[in-house]
CSV table of C-alpha atoms and ligand atoms in Angstrom, one decimal:
chain,number,residue,atom,x,y,z
J,1,MET,CA,39.2,126.1,-34.3
J,2,PRO,CA,36.2,128.1,-33.7
J,3,VAL,CA,37.1,130.7,-31.1
J,4,VAL,CA,35.2,134.3,-30.5
J,5,ALA,CA,36.4,136.3,-28.2
J,6,VAL,CA,34.3,139.6,-26.8
J,7,VAL,CA,36.2,141.9,-25.7
J,8,GLY,CA,35.2,145.8,-24.2
J,9,ALA,CA,35.9,148.9,-26.0
J,10,GLN,CA,35.9,151.6,-23.6
J,11,TRP,CA,35.4,152.0,-19.7
J,12,GLY,CA,33.0,148.7,-19.5
J,13,ASP,CA,29.7,148.9,-19.5
J,14,GLU,CA,29.4,148.6,-23.7
J,15,GLY,CA,26.4,146.3,-24.1
J,16,LYS,CA,28.9,143.7,-23.5
J,17,GLY,CA,25.9,140.9,-22.8
J,18,LYS,CA,23.7,141.5,-25.1
J,19,VAL,CA,26.4,140.7,-27.6
J,20,VAL,CA,27.2,137.1,-26.1
J,21,ASP,CA,23.7,136.6,-25.5
J,22,LEU,CA,23.3,136.7,-28.8
J,23,TYR,CA,26.1,135.1,-29.8
J,24,ALA,CA,25.8,132.2,-27.1
J,25,ARG,CA,23.1,130.9,-29.0
J,26,HIS,CA,25.3,129.5,-31.4
J,27,ALA,CA,28.3,127.9,-29.2
J,28,ASP,CA,29.0,124.7,-27.1
J,29,VAL,CA,31.4,126.6,-24.2
J,30,VAL,CA,31.0,130.6,-22.8
J,31,ALA,CA,33.9,131.5,-20.9
J,32,ARG,CA,34.8,134.1,-18.6
J,33,TRP,CA,38.5,135.2,-18.5
J,34,SER,CA,38.3,138.2,-15.4
J,35,GLY,CA,36.7,139.6,-13.4
J,36,GLY,CA,34.3,139.2,-10.2
J,37,ALA,CA,31.6,141.0,-9.4
J,38,ASN,CA,32.0,143.9,-9.8
J,39,ALA,CA,31.2,143.3,-13.8
J,40,GLY,CA,27.2,143.1,-14.5
J,41,HIS,CA,26.0,141.8,-17.4
J,42,THR,CA,22.5,143.4,-17.6
J,43,LEU,CA,19.9,140.8,-20.3
J,44,VAL,CA,16.3,142.3,-21.3
J,45,VAL,CA,14.3,138.8,-22.1
J,46,GLY,CA,10.7,139.3,-22.5
J,47,ASP,CA,9.5,141.5,-19.6
J,48,GLU,CA,12.0,139.8,-17.1
J,49,ARG,CA,15.3,142.3,-16.7
J,50,ILE,CA,18.3,139.7,-15.6
J,51,VAL,CA,21.2,140.7,-13.7
J,52,LEU,CA,24.1,138.6,-14.1
J,53,HIS,CA,27.7,139.8,-12.1
J,54,LEU,CA,29.6,136.5,-11.9
J,55,LEU,CA,28.6,133.6,-14.6
J,56,PRO,CA,28.6,134.6,-18.0
J,57,SER,CA,25.8,135.6,-20.4
J,58,GLY,CA,25.7,132.7,-22.0
J,59,ALA,CA,24.4,131.0,-19.5
J,60,LEU,CA,21.2,131.4,-20.0
J,61,HIS,CA,21.7,128.9,-23.4
J,62,PRO,CA,20.9,125.5,-21.5
J,63,GLN,CA,23.7,123.4,-24.4
J,64,ALA,CA,26.5,125.6,-23.3
J,65,THR,CA,28.6,124.4,-21.1
J,66,ILE,CA,30.0,128.0,-18.8
J,67,VAL,CA,33.4,128.7,-17.2
J,68,LEU,CA,34.6,130.7,-15.0
J,69,GLY,CA,38.5,130.8,-16.0
J,70,GLN,CA,41.2,131.1,-13.2
J,71,GLY,CA,42.0,135.2,-14.3
J,72,MET,CA,38.9,136.0,-12.4
J,73,VAL,CA,38.2,136.2,-8.6
J,74,ILE,CA,34.5,134.5,-7.4
J,75,ASP,CA,32.7,135.6,-4.2
J,76,PRO,CA,30.7,132.3,-3.3
J,77,ASP,CA,27.6,134.2,-1.9
J,78,ALA,CA,26.9,136.4,-5.8
J,79,LEU,CA,27.5,133.3,-7.5
J,80,LEU,CA,25.4,131.0,-5.3
J,81,ALA,CA,22.6,133.1,-5.6
J,82,GLU,CA,22.9,134.1,-9.3
J,83,ILE,CA,23.6,129.4,-10.0
J,84,ASP,CA,19.8,130.1,-7.9
J,85,ALA,CA,18.2,132.8,-9.8
J,86,LEU,CA,18.6,130.6,-12.7
J,87,ASP,CA,17.4,127.1,-11.5
J,88,ALA,CA,14.7,128.9,-10.3
J,89,ARG,CA,14.1,130.4,-13.8
J,90,GLY,CA,13.7,126.4,-14.8
J,91,GLY,CA,16.6,123.6,-14.1
J,92,PHE,CA,19.7,125.1,-13.5
J,93,ARG,CA,22.5,121.6,-14.8
J,94,LEU,CA,24.9,120.7,-12.9
J,95,ASP,CA,27.5,119.6,-14.9
J,96,ARG,CA,26.4,122.7,-17.1
J,97,LEU,CA,29.5,125.0,-15.2
J,98,VAL,CA,33.0,124.6,-14.2
J,99,VAL,CA,34.5,127.1,-11.4
J,100,SER,CA,38.3,126.9,-12.4
J,101,GLU,CA,40.0,125.3,-9.1
J,102,ARG,CA,42.9,128.1,-10.1
J,103,ALA,CA,40.4,131.4,-9.4
J,104,HIS,CA,40.5,132.7,-5.9
J,105,VAL,CA,37.8,133.9,-3.9
J,106,VAL,CA,36.5,137.2,-2.9
J,107,LEU,CA,36.3,137.3,1.1
J,108,PRO,CA,34.8,139.0,3.4
J,109,HIS,CA,37.8,141.1,4.3
J,110,HIS,CA,38.2,141.9,1.3
J,111,VAL,CA,35.2,143.8,1.3
J,112,ALA,CA,36.4,144.8,4.4
J,113,LEU,CA,39.2,146.5,2.5
J,114,ASP,CA,37.9,147.8,-0.6
J,115,ARG,CA,34.9,149.9,1.5
J,116,LEU,CA,37.5,151.6,4.0
J,117,ARG,CA,39.8,152.7,1.2
J,118,GLU,CA,36.5,154.7,-1.0
J,119,ARG,CA,35.7,156.4,2.4
J,120,GLY,CA,39.8,157.6,2.3
J,121,THR,CA,40.6,160.7,0.3
J,122,SER,CA,43.0,157.7,-2.3
J,123,ALA,CA,38.6,156.7,-3.8
J,124,LEU,CA,39.0,154.7,-7.1
J,125,GLY,CA,35.3,155.0,-7.0
J,126,THR,CA,35.2,151.9,-6.9
J,127,THR,CA,32.5,148.5,-6.5
J,128,ARG,CA,33.2,147.8,-3.8
J,129,ARG,CA,33.2,144.3,-4.4
J,130,GLY,CA,36.3,143.7,-2.9
J,131,ILE,CA,38.2,142.6,-6.3
J,132,GLY,CA,41.4,145.0,-5.9
J,133,PRO,CA,42.2,143.8,-2.4
J,134,ALA,CA,41.7,139.3,-3.6
J,135,TYR,CA,44.0,140.3,-6.1
J,136,GLU,CA,46.5,141.7,-3.7
J,137,ASP,CA,46.5,138.7,-2.0
J,138,ARG,CA,46.4,137.0,-5.2
J,139,VAL,CA,50.2,137.5,-6.7
J,140,GLY,CA,51.0,138.5,-2.7
J,141,ARG,CA,50.8,134.8,-2.7
J,142,ARG,CA,48.3,134.7,-0.6
J,143,GLY,CA,44.9,134.1,-1.5
J,144,VAL,CA,42.9,131.6,-1.5
J,145,ARG,CA,41.6,129.4,-4.4
J,146,MET,CA,38.2,127.5,-5.8
J,147,GLY,CA,40.3,124.8,-4.8
J,148,ASP,CA,41.2,125.8,-1.7
J,149,LEU,CA,37.8,125.1,-0.8
J,150,LEU,CA,37.3,121.9,-0.8
J,151,ARG,CA,41.1,121.0,1.5
J,152,PRO,CA,40.0,122.5,4.8
J,153,GLU,CA,43.4,121.3,6.0
J,154,ARG,CA,45.7,124.2,3.7
J,155,LEU,CA,43.1,126.5,3.9
J,156,ALA,CA,43.1,127.9,8.1
J,157,ALA,CA,46.9,128.4,7.6
J,158,ARG,CA,46.0,130.5,4.8
J,159,ILE,CA,43.1,132.5,5.7
J,160,ASP,CA,45.6,133.3,8.9
J,161,ALA,CA,48.5,134.3,6.5
J,162,ALA,CA,45.9,137.1,5.0
J,163,ILE,CA,44.4,138.3,8.1
J,164,ALA,CA,48.4,139.1,8.8
J,165,TRP,CA,49.1,140.3,6.1
J,166,TRP,CA,46.3,143.0,6.8
J,167,ARG,CA,45.8,143.3,10.3
J,168,PRO,CA,48.0,147.2,10.9
J,169,MET,CA,45.8,148.1,8.2
J,170,LEU,CA,42.3,147.4,9.7
J,171,GLU,CA,43.7,148.2,13.6
J,172,ALA,CA,44.4,151.7,12.5
J,173,ALA,CA,41.3,152.5,11.1
J,174,GLY,CA,40.2,150.8,13.4
J,175,GLU,CA,38.0,148.2,12.0
J,176,PRO,CA,37.3,144.5,13.0
J,177,LEU,CA,39.6,141.7,12.4
J,178,PRO,CA,38.1,138.5,10.2
J,179,ASP,CA,36.6,135.9,12.7
J,180,ARG,CA,38.8,133.3,11.3
J,181,ASP,CA,36.9,131.0,12.4
J,182,ALA,CA,33.2,132.5,11.1
J,183,VAL,CA,35.8,132.4,7.6
J,184,LEU,CA,36.6,128.7,7.9
J,185,GLU,CA,32.7,128.0,8.6
J,186,ARG,CA,32.0,130.2,5.6
J,187,CYS,CA,34.2,128.4,3.3
J,188,ALA,CA,32.8,125.2,4.2
J,189,SER,CA,29.4,125.9,3.4
J,190,TRP,CA,31.1,127.3,0.6
J,191,ALA,CA,32.4,124.2,-0.2
J,192,LYS,CA,29.5,122.5,0.2
J,193,ARG,CA,28.0,124.3,-2.4
J,194,LEU,CA,30.3,125.4,-4.5
J,195,GLY,CA,32.1,122.0,-4.1
J,196,PRO,CA,30.5,119.7,-7.5
J,197,TYR,CA,31.4,122.3,-10.1
J,198,VAL,CA,34.5,122.9,-9.2
J,199,GLY,CA,37.3,121.5,-11.6
J,200,ASP,CA,40.5,122.2,-14.0
J,201,ALA,CA,38.5,124.6,-16.6
J,202,SER,CA,41.7,124.6,-17.7
J,203,HIS,CA,42.1,121.1,-19.5
J,204,LEU,CA,38.4,121.5,-20.5
J,205,LEU,CA,38.8,124.6,-22.3
J,206,ALA,CA,42.2,123.2,-24.5
J,207,GLU,CA,40.3,120.3,-25.3
J,208,ALA,CA,37.5,121.7,-27.0
J,209,ILE,CA,39.7,123.8,-27.6
J,210,ALA,CA,41.3,120.8,-29.7
J,211,ALA,CA,37.8,118.8,-30.7
J,212,ASP,CA,36.5,122.4,-33.3
J,213,ARG,CA,34.0,123.1,-30.4
J,214,ARG,CA,33.0,126.3,-30.8
J,215,VAL,CA,34.3,128.0,-27.9
J,216,LEU,CA,33.7,132.0,-26.9
J,217,LEU,CA,34.8,133.6,-24.1
J,218,GLU,CA,33.4,136.6,-22.3
J,219,GLY,CA,35.0,139.7,-22.2
J,220,ALA,CA,34.1,142.2,-18.7
J,221,GLN,CA,35.3,145.8,-18.0
J,222,GLY,CA,36.3,147.5,-21.3
J,223,THR,CA,40.1,147.9,-22.5
J,224,MET,CA,40.1,151.2,-20.5
J,225,LEU,CA,39.4,149.3,-16.6
J,226,ASP,CA,42.9,147.2,-17.7
J,227,VAL,CA,45.4,147.0,-15.5
J,228,ASP,CA,47.8,147.6,-17.9
J,229,ALA,CA,46.1,149.1,-21.5
J,230,GLY,CA,43.7,151.4,-18.9
J,231,SER,CA,43.1,155.2,-17.6
J,232,TYR,CA,45.6,154.2,-14.6
J,233,PRO,CA,45.4,153.8,-11.7
J,234,TYR,CA,41.7,155.0,-12.4
J,235,VAL,CA,40.8,151.2,-13.4
J,236,THR,CA,40.2,147.4,-12.4
J,237,SER,CA,42.9,144.9,-10.7
J,238,ALA,CA,42.7,142.8,-13.5
J,239,SER,CA,43.8,142.4,-17.2
J,240,VAL,CA,40.6,143.2,-18.5
J,241,GLY,CA,42.0,142.6,-21.9
J,242,ALA,CA,41.7,139.5,-25.2
J,243,ALA,CA,45.9,139.6,-23.3
J,244,GLY,CA,44.8,138.4,-20.6
J,245,ILE,CA,42.5,135.8,-22.3
J,246,PRO,CA,45.6,132.8,-21.8
J,247,THR,CA,46.6,133.7,-18.6
J,248,GLY,CA,42.8,133.8,-17.2
J,249,LEU,CA,42.0,130.4,-18.2
J,250,GLY,CA,45.3,128.2,-18.4
J,251,ILE,CA,45.4,128.1,-22.4
J,252,ALA,CA,48.4,128.5,-24.7
J,253,PRO,CA,48.6,132.1,-26.1
J,254,LEU,CA,45.9,131.7,-28.7
J,255,ARG,CA,44.4,134.4,-31.8
J,256,PRO,CA,41.2,133.9,-30.8
J,257,ASP,CA,39.8,133.6,-35.4
J,258,ARG,CA,37.5,136.9,-34.1
J,259,ILE,CA,37.8,139.6,-31.3
J,260,VAL,CA,34.9,141.4,-31.7
J,261,GLY,CA,34.5,145.0,-29.8
J,262,VAL,CA,31.9,146.1,-28.3
J,263,CYS,CA,31.2,149.7,-27.6
J,264,LYS,CA,28.7,152.0,-27.0
J,265,ALA,CA,26.9,154.5,-29.8
J,266,TYR,CA,28.0,157.6,-27.4
J,267,THR,CA,30.8,157.6,-24.2
J,268,THR,CA,29.9,156.4,-20.2
J,269,ARG,CA,32.5,156.0,-17.0
J,270,VAL,CA,31.2,154.7,-13.4
J,271,GLY,CA,33.7,156.0,-10.8
J,272,ALA,CA,36.5,157.9,-10.9
J,273,GLY,CA,39.8,159.2,-13.7
J,274,PRO,CA,39.3,162.0,-16.2
J,275,MET,CA,36.7,161.0,-19.4
J,276,PRO,CA,37.8,164.0,-21.7
J,277,THR,CA,34.1,163.6,-23.9
J,278,GLU,CA,32.2,163.9,-20.8
J,279,LEU,CA,28.9,166.3,-21.1
J,280,ASP,CA,28.3,168.9,-19.4
J,281,GLU,CA,24.3,169.7,-18.1
J,282,PRO,CA,21.7,169.4,-19.7
J,283,LEU,CA,22.5,166.0,-21.9
J,284,GLY,CA,24.9,164.8,-20.5
J,285,SER,CA,21.2,163.8,-18.0
J,286,ARG,CA,19.5,163.4,-20.7
J,287,LEU,CA,21.4,161.0,-22.3
J,288,ARG,CA,21.9,159.2,-19.3
J,289,GLU,CA,18.4,158.9,-18.8
J,290,ALA,CA,17.2,158.0,-22.6
J,291,GLY,CA,19.6,155.2,-21.6
J,292,GLY,CA,19.3,154.3,-18.3
J,293,GLU,CA,22.9,154.9,-17.7
J,294,TYR,CA,22.8,153.4,-13.8
J,295,GLY,CA,25.7,150.7,-13.0
J,296,ALA,CA,23.7,147.7,-13.1
J,297,THR,CA,26.3,146.1,-10.3
J,298,THR,CA,26.0,149.6,-7.6
J,299,GLY,CA,23.2,151.7,-9.3
J,300,ARG,CA,26.2,154.7,-9.6
J,301,PRO,CA,24.2,156.4,-12.4
J,302,ARG,CA,27.2,157.0,-15.3
J,303,ARG,CA,29.0,159.8,-16.3
J,304,CYS,CA,27.8,160.3,-20.3
J,305,GLY,CA,29.6,161.7,-22.7
J,306,TRP,CA,30.6,161.8,-27.6
J,307,LEU,CA,32.1,158.8,-28.5
J,308,ASP,CA,35.2,159.1,-27.4
J,309,VAL,CA,37.3,157.4,-31.0
J,310,PRO,CA,41.2,157.4,-29.7
J,311,VAL,CA,39.6,155.3,-26.5
J,312,LEU,CA,38.5,153.1,-29.3
J,313,ARG,CA,41.9,153.2,-31.7
J,314,ARG,CA,44.0,151.9,-28.1
J,315,ALA,CA,40.7,148.9,-28.5
J,316,VAL,CA,41.6,147.8,-32.0
J,317,ARG,CA,45.4,148.0,-31.5
J,318,VAL,CA,46.1,146.6,-28.2
J,319,ASN,CA,43.6,143.5,-28.5
J,320,GLY,CA,43.9,143.0,-32.4
J,321,LEU,CA,39.7,143.7,-32.3
J,322,ASP,CA,38.7,142.6,-36.1
J,323,ALA,CA,34.9,144.0,-35.8
J,324,PHE,CA,32.7,145.9,-33.5
J,325,ALA,CA,29.7,145.5,-32.3
J,326,VAL,CA,28.2,149.0,-31.9
J,327,THR,CA,25.3,148.9,-29.3
J,328,LYS,CA,22.9,151.7,-28.4
J,329,LEU,CA,22.3,152.8,-31.4
J,330,ASP,CA,18.6,154.6,-30.6
J,331,VAL,CA,19.5,156.2,-26.7
J,332,LEU,CA,21.1,158.9,-30.0
J,333,THR,CA,17.8,159.7,-31.2
J,334,GLY,CA,16.9,163.1,-30.9
J,335,LEU,CA,20.3,164.9,-30.6
J,336,ASP,CA,21.0,166.7,-33.7
J,337,PRO,CA,23.8,167.5,-34.5
J,338,LEU,CA,25.8,165.1,-33.7
J,339,ARG,CA,29.6,165.1,-31.7
J,340,LEU,CA,31.7,162.5,-32.9
J,341,CYS,CA,35.7,163.3,-31.4
J,342,VAL,CA,38.1,161.6,-33.4
J,343,ALA,CA,41.1,163.1,-32.0
J,344,TYR,CA,42.9,164.7,-28.9
J,345,GLU,CA,44.4,167.7,-28.4
J,346,TRP,CA,47.5,167.8,-26.0
J,347,ASP,CA,50.3,169.3,-25.6
J,348,GLY,CA,50.4,171.3,-28.5
J,349,GLN,CA,50.4,168.3,-30.9
J,350,ARG,CA,47.4,166.3,-32.2
J,351,LEU,CA,46.7,162.6,-30.8
J,352,GLU,CA,44.9,159.7,-32.3
J,353,GLU,CA,45.2,157.8,-28.7
J,354,PRO,CA,44.9,158.3,-25.5
J,355,PRO,CA,48.3,159.0,-24.4
J,356,PHE,CA,50.8,157.6,-20.9
J,357,ASP,CA,49.1,160.1,-18.1
J,358,ASP,CA,47.5,163.0,-19.1
J,359,LEU,CA,43.7,162.0,-19.9
J,360,ASP,CA,42.4,165.0,-17.8
J,361,ARG,CA,44.9,167.5,-20.2
J,362,VAL,CA,43.5,166.5,-23.8
J,363,ARG,CA,41.0,168.4,-25.6
J,364,PRO,CA,38.6,166.5,-28.1
J,365,VAL,CA,38.8,167.8,-31.3
J,366,TYR,CA,35.0,167.3,-32.5
J,367,GLU,CA,33.6,166.1,-35.6
J,368,THR,CA,30.0,167.1,-35.5
J,369,LEU,CA,27.2,164.6,-37.9
J,370,PRO,CA,24.0,165.3,-37.8
J,371,GLY,CA,21.5,163.6,-36.5
J,372,TRP,CA,18.1,161.4,-36.9
J,373,HIS,CA,14.7,161.8,-35.5
J,374,GLU,CA,12.7,158.3,-36.3
J,375,PRO,CA,13.4,155.9,-33.8
J,376,LEU,CA,15.1,152.6,-34.4
J,377,GLY,CA,13.1,149.8,-32.2
J,378,ALA,CA,12.2,148.1,-35.5
J,379,CYS,CA,14.9,148.1,-37.5
J,380,ARG,CA,16.8,144.8,-38.3
J,381,ARG,CA,18.6,145.8,-42.0
J,382,LEU,CA,21.6,148.2,-42.2
J,383,ASP,CA,18.8,149.8,-44.8
J,384,GLU,CA,15.7,150.4,-42.8
J,385,LEU,CA,18.0,153.4,-40.6
J,386,PRO,CA,17.2,157.2,-40.3
J,387,ALA,CA,21.0,157.6,-43.1
J,388,ALA,CA,22.2,160.0,-41.0
J,389,ALA,CA,22.3,157.0,-38.1
J,390,ARG,CA,23.8,155.1,-41.4
J,391,ARG,CA,26.9,157.2,-41.5
J,392,TYR,CA,27.1,157.4,-37.8
J,393,LEU,CA,28.5,154.2,-38.6
J,394,GLU,CA,30.2,154.6,-41.0
J,395,ARG,CA,31.9,157.5,-40.1
J,396,ILE,CA,33.3,155.5,-36.9
J,397,GLY,CA,33.7,152.3,-38.9
J,398,GLU,CA,35.7,154.6,-41.4
J,399,LEU,CA,37.5,156.1,-38.2
J,400,VAL,CA,38.7,153.0,-36.5
J,401,GLY,CA,39.6,150.6,-39.2
J,402,ARG,CA,37.2,147.8,-38.5
J,403,PRO,CA,32.9,146.9,-39.5
J,404,VAL,CA,30.7,146.9,-37.8
J,405,THR,CA,28.9,144.5,-37.8
J,406,LEU,CA,26.5,144.1,-35.7
J,407,VAL,CA,24.7,146.9,-33.9
J,408,GLY,CA,22.0,147.6,-30.5
J,409,VAL,CA,18.7,149.3,-31.7
J,410,GLY,CA,16.6,148.5,-28.5
J,411,ALA,CA,16.9,147.1,-25.2
J,412,GLU,CA,15.3,143.7,-26.0
J,413,ARG,CA,17.3,140.7,-26.4
J,414,ASP,CA,17.3,140.7,-30.5
J,415,ASP,CA,16.6,144.0,-31.4
J,416,VAL,CA,19.9,144.3,-32.9
J,417,LEU,CA,21.0,144.8,-36.7
J,418,GLY,CA,23.7,142.9,-38.4
J,419,THR,CA,25.2,139.6,-37.5
J,420,THR,CA,24.1,137.0,-34.9
J,421,ASP,CA,26.3,134.5,-35.6
J,422,PRO,CA,30.4,135.2,-35.3
J,423,PHE,CA,31.2,131.5,-35.8
J,424,THR,CA,29.9,131.6,-40.4
J,425,SER,CA,33.3,133.5,-40.9
J,426,ALA,CA,35.2,132.3,-38.0
J,427,ASN,CA,37.2,130.3,-39.6
J,428,ARG,CA,38.6,132.5,-43.1
J,429,ALA,CA,40.5,134.7,-42.1
J,430,SER,CA,40.2,136.1,-45.3
J,431,THR,CA,37.2,138.3,-43.6
J,432,ARG,CA,38.9,139.5,-40.1
J,433,ARG,CA,40.0,142.5,-41.5
J,434,SER,CA,37.9,143.8,-44.5
J,435,GLY,CA,34.5,141.4,-45.6
J,436,ASP,CA,31.3,141.4,-42.8
J,437,ALA,CA,30.3,145.0,-42.4
J,438,LEU,CA,27.0,144.6,-42.5
F,501,IMP,P1,36.5,147.9,-8.8
F,501,IMP,O1,36.5,146.6,-10.0
F,501,IMP,O2,35.5,147.5,-7.7
F,501,IMP,O3,37.8,147.7,-8.6
F,501,IMP,O4,36.8,149.7,-9.4
F,501,IMP,C1,37.2,149.6,-10.4
F,501,IMP,C2,36.5,150.4,-11.2
F,501,IMP,O5,36.2,150.1,-12.5
F,501,IMP,C3,36.4,151.5,-10.4
F,501,IMP,O6,35.9,153.3,-11.2
F,501,IMP,C4,34.7,150.7,-10.5
F,501,IMP,O7,33.8,152.1,-11.2
F,501,IMP,C5,35.1,150.3,-12.5
F,501,IMP,N1,34.3,148.7,-12.8
F,501,IMP,C6,34.9,148.2,-12.6
F,501,IMP,N2,33.8,147.1,-13.2
F,501,IMP,C7,32.5,147.1,-13.7
F,501,IMP,C8,31.8,146.6,-14.6
F,501,IMP,O8,32.0,146.0,-14.8
F,501,IMP,N3,31.3,148.8,-15.5
F,501,IMP,C9,32.1,149.6,-15.5
F,501,IMP,N4,33.1,149.9,-14.8
F,501,IMP,C10,33.5,149.4,-14.0
């Protein structure tokens, strides 16, 4: 049962797209279990920069079946734009994509509500893609699922119920109510184009797993944005961690053979909320420019800071991470010395993990390490890295108690060193916790 999951270990934007793109070369199926078009996975292929918001990064590998799971919320226009873009690159085979009939649809009123709230004083800095309101309609039992698009006779009542629910809020804000007939018309055109992709993803995945096919599960966002494990309320509205896999894919709870956590060699965050290791100027801007730290979905500048190990410890524990992929190590070139936040001080105590609610009151405890000045882009083996870069990685591994098995050293898809086929050792449970470092 070679099932490998890739999970964000920070506040999203860790470079999961690049890791999945490498791993997906060896996969038969690549599936996403949560989130929607709030995600933005950037891939650099030659001169091309490809940004995917809904399709898993594995979509670029033609041998892989790609699955959008039932835990996702899907903006049909965004999905169609991605399918068209991939089609223009060289033909997109219809039988490659399965969109779960149970995934929820992001409707125009979700986007309107998200934007409306972001104008208010309690703005969270969302991506304004309608994600929160779509998940609210899901748990409020008035959502529209992808499969409902194909059953117009039931659709009108669902849409009426959702509009009726949100009417007071929209009216109070002086926002126009969605025009039910216009929404129904859009649903009909989505059904026509997306209908052939909508299917029973739950069975497909169960069969793939039972048949020992190589299944890669692609996380979106990161653990600190998980609705339960993250820095609530500054989180997204989904279970983005590994715990969301079974419900988000409609499969029986399983322990993937390997769960790889992805983190940058430093920390970034977009949107509001506390970030203990955030850097002051001018260092913050320096990191932002060196790393191109602008949102792939919204273009917003990302907040930048030193690597926060307590956050990674949380990710290890709640996701059961086996190993780490550390991306963008090259961005730290020239920053000397480097600092690593190894713990927090809070209320006279030393904390190894983020506290329940006081992330804005903790003081980072830093360790200082020497930096390096050599460019890393050409390094393909650990022993080609400068000694200080090796030491930095080693120290991360020691502090999180997990091996670092993949390291990103540049923007191109192959600018990496380490294990790029996670399936080879996926069945050897004994290597999970100890071996397999670079
Ligand atoms: P929402 O998911 O658009 O509702 O946004 C909720 C919070 O999650 C905001 O702070 C967003 O900036 C953040 N967020 C959502 N998706 C991503 C992502 O893919 N990368 C980084 N932050 C994200």
